[in-house]
């Protein structure tokens, strides 16, 4: 990205205001805003051009080995615009290492790939480690009662931390008494009266046969 004489003057004035804050005139403010808009537009245009370049690079790479010269020229231009080589580029350059230009680009791309790997590892190392649970707490979860026992022990010292006790279940109401009968209960003898035994019949004995 190249700056003209007028743009460099505005950039110098903006840097001076940033290093030594002082009241800026309305003209300086407008110049800084126009410069910022120009930079944003240049960045957007650069991103569009890089996207077209990468698309052309993919088409030339897919048509290898018949497009060696065009592919190597596009790859070198893409690297100059900030493009990072992909695994497909490294594989294509290894296949073309007999070409001096391809061998030089392979060394350059391998160096860039190694730098990217180191940068990713450094970012992972900077990430904060996950909080470690104290050993005492992990042991409490393994004891009978688990976390409930730990909560009970912690709540003994502070009544505000005690878990709320469940209300006692209401006692069941007594069953209603059976109504008293209006008349006395009959005795078994009254329900099942015993029959009086009938006297033996007094039938006349059969007459004795006359002796012949």
mmCIF file of C-alpha atoms in Angstrom, residues 48-122:
data_model
loop_
_atom_site.group_PDB
_atom_site.id
_atom_site.type_symbol
_atom_site.label_atom_id
_atom_site.label_comp_id
_atom_site.label_asym_id
_atom_site.label_seq_id
_atom_site.Cartn_x
_atom_site.Cartn_y
_atom_site.Cartn_z
ATOM 1 C CA UNK A 48 -11.204 -8.581 -2.898
ATOM 2 C CA UNK A 49 -8.071 -8.797 -5.036
ATOM 3 C CA UNK A 50 -6.599 -11.462 -2.754
ATOM 4 C CA UNK A 51 -9.790 -13.528 -3.015
ATOM 5 C CA UNK A 52 -9.626 -13.428 -6.844
ATOM 6 C CA UNK A 53 -5.931 -14.320 -6.741
ATOM 7 C CA UNK A 54 -6.500 -17.306 -4.448
ATOM 8 C CA UNK A 55 -9.329 -18.547 -6.687
ATOM 9 C CA UNK A 56 -7.068 -18.359 -9.745
ATOM 10 C CA UNK A 57 -4.322 -20.128 -7.802
ATOM 11 C CA UNK A 58 -6.674 -23.008 -7.018
ATOM 12 C CA UNK A 59 -7.648 -23.377 -10.688
ATOM 13 C CA UNK A 60 -4.004 -23.411 -11.814
ATOM 14 C CA UNK A 61 -3.097 -25.910 -9.094
ATOM 15 C CA UNK A 62 -5.893 -28.232 -10.169
ATOM 16 C CA UNK A 63 -4.614 -28.131 -13.777
ATOM 17 C CA UNK A 64 -1.025 -29.115 -12.911
ATOM 18 C CA UNK A 65 1.435 -30.122 -14.317
ATOM 19 C CA UNK A 66 0.384 -28.397 -17.527
ATOM 20 C CA UNK A 67 0.167 -24.984 -15.802
ATOM 21 C CA UNK A 68 3.482 -25.003 -13.936
ATOM 22 C CA UNK A 69 4.668 -21.570 -15.031
ATOM 23 C CA UNK A 70 1.364 -19.820 -14.315
ATOM 24 C CA UNK A 71 0.905 -21.629 -10.998
ATOM 25 C CA UNK A 72 4.349 -20.701 -9.695
ATOM 26 C CA UNK A 73 3.902 -17.059 -10.720
ATOM 27 C CA UNK A 74 0.477 -16.844 -9.041
ATOM 28 C CA UNK A 75 1.762 -18.549 -5.888
ATOM 29 C CA UNK A 76 4.651 -16.116 -5.584
ATOM 30 C CA UNK A 77 2.264 -13.169 -6.043
ATOM 31 C CA UNK A 78 -0.160 -14.579 -3.483
ATOM 32 C CA UNK A 79 2.599 -15.059 -0.917
ATOM 33 C CA UNK A 80 3.602 -11.432 -1.395
ATOM 34 C CA UNK A 81 0.021 -10.342 -0.600
ATOM 35 C CA UNK A 82 -0.064 -12.252 2.701
ATOM 36 C CA UNK A 83 -1.382 -15.624 1.509
ATOM 37 C CA UNK A 84 -0.377 -18.594 3.677
ATOM 38 C CA UNK A 85 0.360 -21.827 1.768
ATOM 39 C CA UNK A 86 -2.090 -24.693 2.146
ATOM 40 C CA UNK A 87 -1.237 -28.404 2.343
ATOM 41 C CA UNK A 88 -2.228 -28.746 -1.330
ATOM 42 C CA UNK A 89 0.363 -26.119 -2.254
ATOM 43 C CA UNK A 90 3.083 -27.950 -0.347
ATOM 44 C CA UNK A 91 2.162 -31.245 -2.033
ATOM 45 C CA UNK A 92 2.211 -29.620 -5.487
ATOM 46 C CA UNK A 93 5.592 -27.983 -4.855
ATOM 47 C CA UNK A 94 7.077 -31.290 -3.668
ATOM 48 C CA UNK A 95 5.948 -32.864 -6.918
ATOM 49 C CA UNK A 96 7.572 -29.989 -8.859
ATOM 50 C CA UNK A 97 10.806 -29.762 -6.873
ATOM 51 C CA UNK A 98 12.798 -30.542 -10.006
ATOM 52 C CA UNK A 99 11.989 -27.000 -11.121
ATOM 53 C CA UNK A 100 14.381 -24.462 -9.487
ATOM 54 C CA UNK A 101 11.595 -21.916 -8.990
ATOM 55 C CA UNK A 102 9.352 -24.595 -7.411
ATOM 56 C CA UNK A 103 12.198 -25.716 -5.108
ATOM 57 C CA UNK A 104 12.764 -22.153 -3.893
ATOM 58 C CA UNK A 105 9.037 -21.646 -3.313
ATOM 59 C CA UNK A 106 8.869 -24.965 -1.447
ATOM 60 C CA UNK A 107 11.542 -23.812 1.018
ATOM 61 C CA UNK A 108 9.722 -20.525 1.501
ATOM 62 C CA UNK A 109 6.334 -22.198 2.002
ATOM 63 C CA UNK A 110 7.743 -24.735 4.471
ATOM 64 C CA UNK A 111 9.218 -21.894 6.525
ATOM 65 C CA UNK A 112 5.864 -20.091 6.572
ATOM 66 C CA UNK A 113 4.051 -23.310 7.549
ATOM 67 C CA UNK A 114 6.448 -23.884 10.457
ATOM 68 C CA UNK A 115 5.909 -20.315 11.634
ATOM 69 C CA UNK A 116 2.141 -20.840 11.592
ATOM 70 C CA UNK A 117 2.478 -24.026 13.648
ATOM 71 C CA UNK A 118 4.651 -22.283 16.243
ATOM 72 C CA UNK A 119 2.192 -19.387 16.442
ATOM 73 C CA UNK A 120 -0.736 -21.763 17.057
ATOM 74 C CA UNK A 121 1.182 -23.598 19.772
ATOM 75 C CA UNK A 122 2.116 -20.313 21.433
#
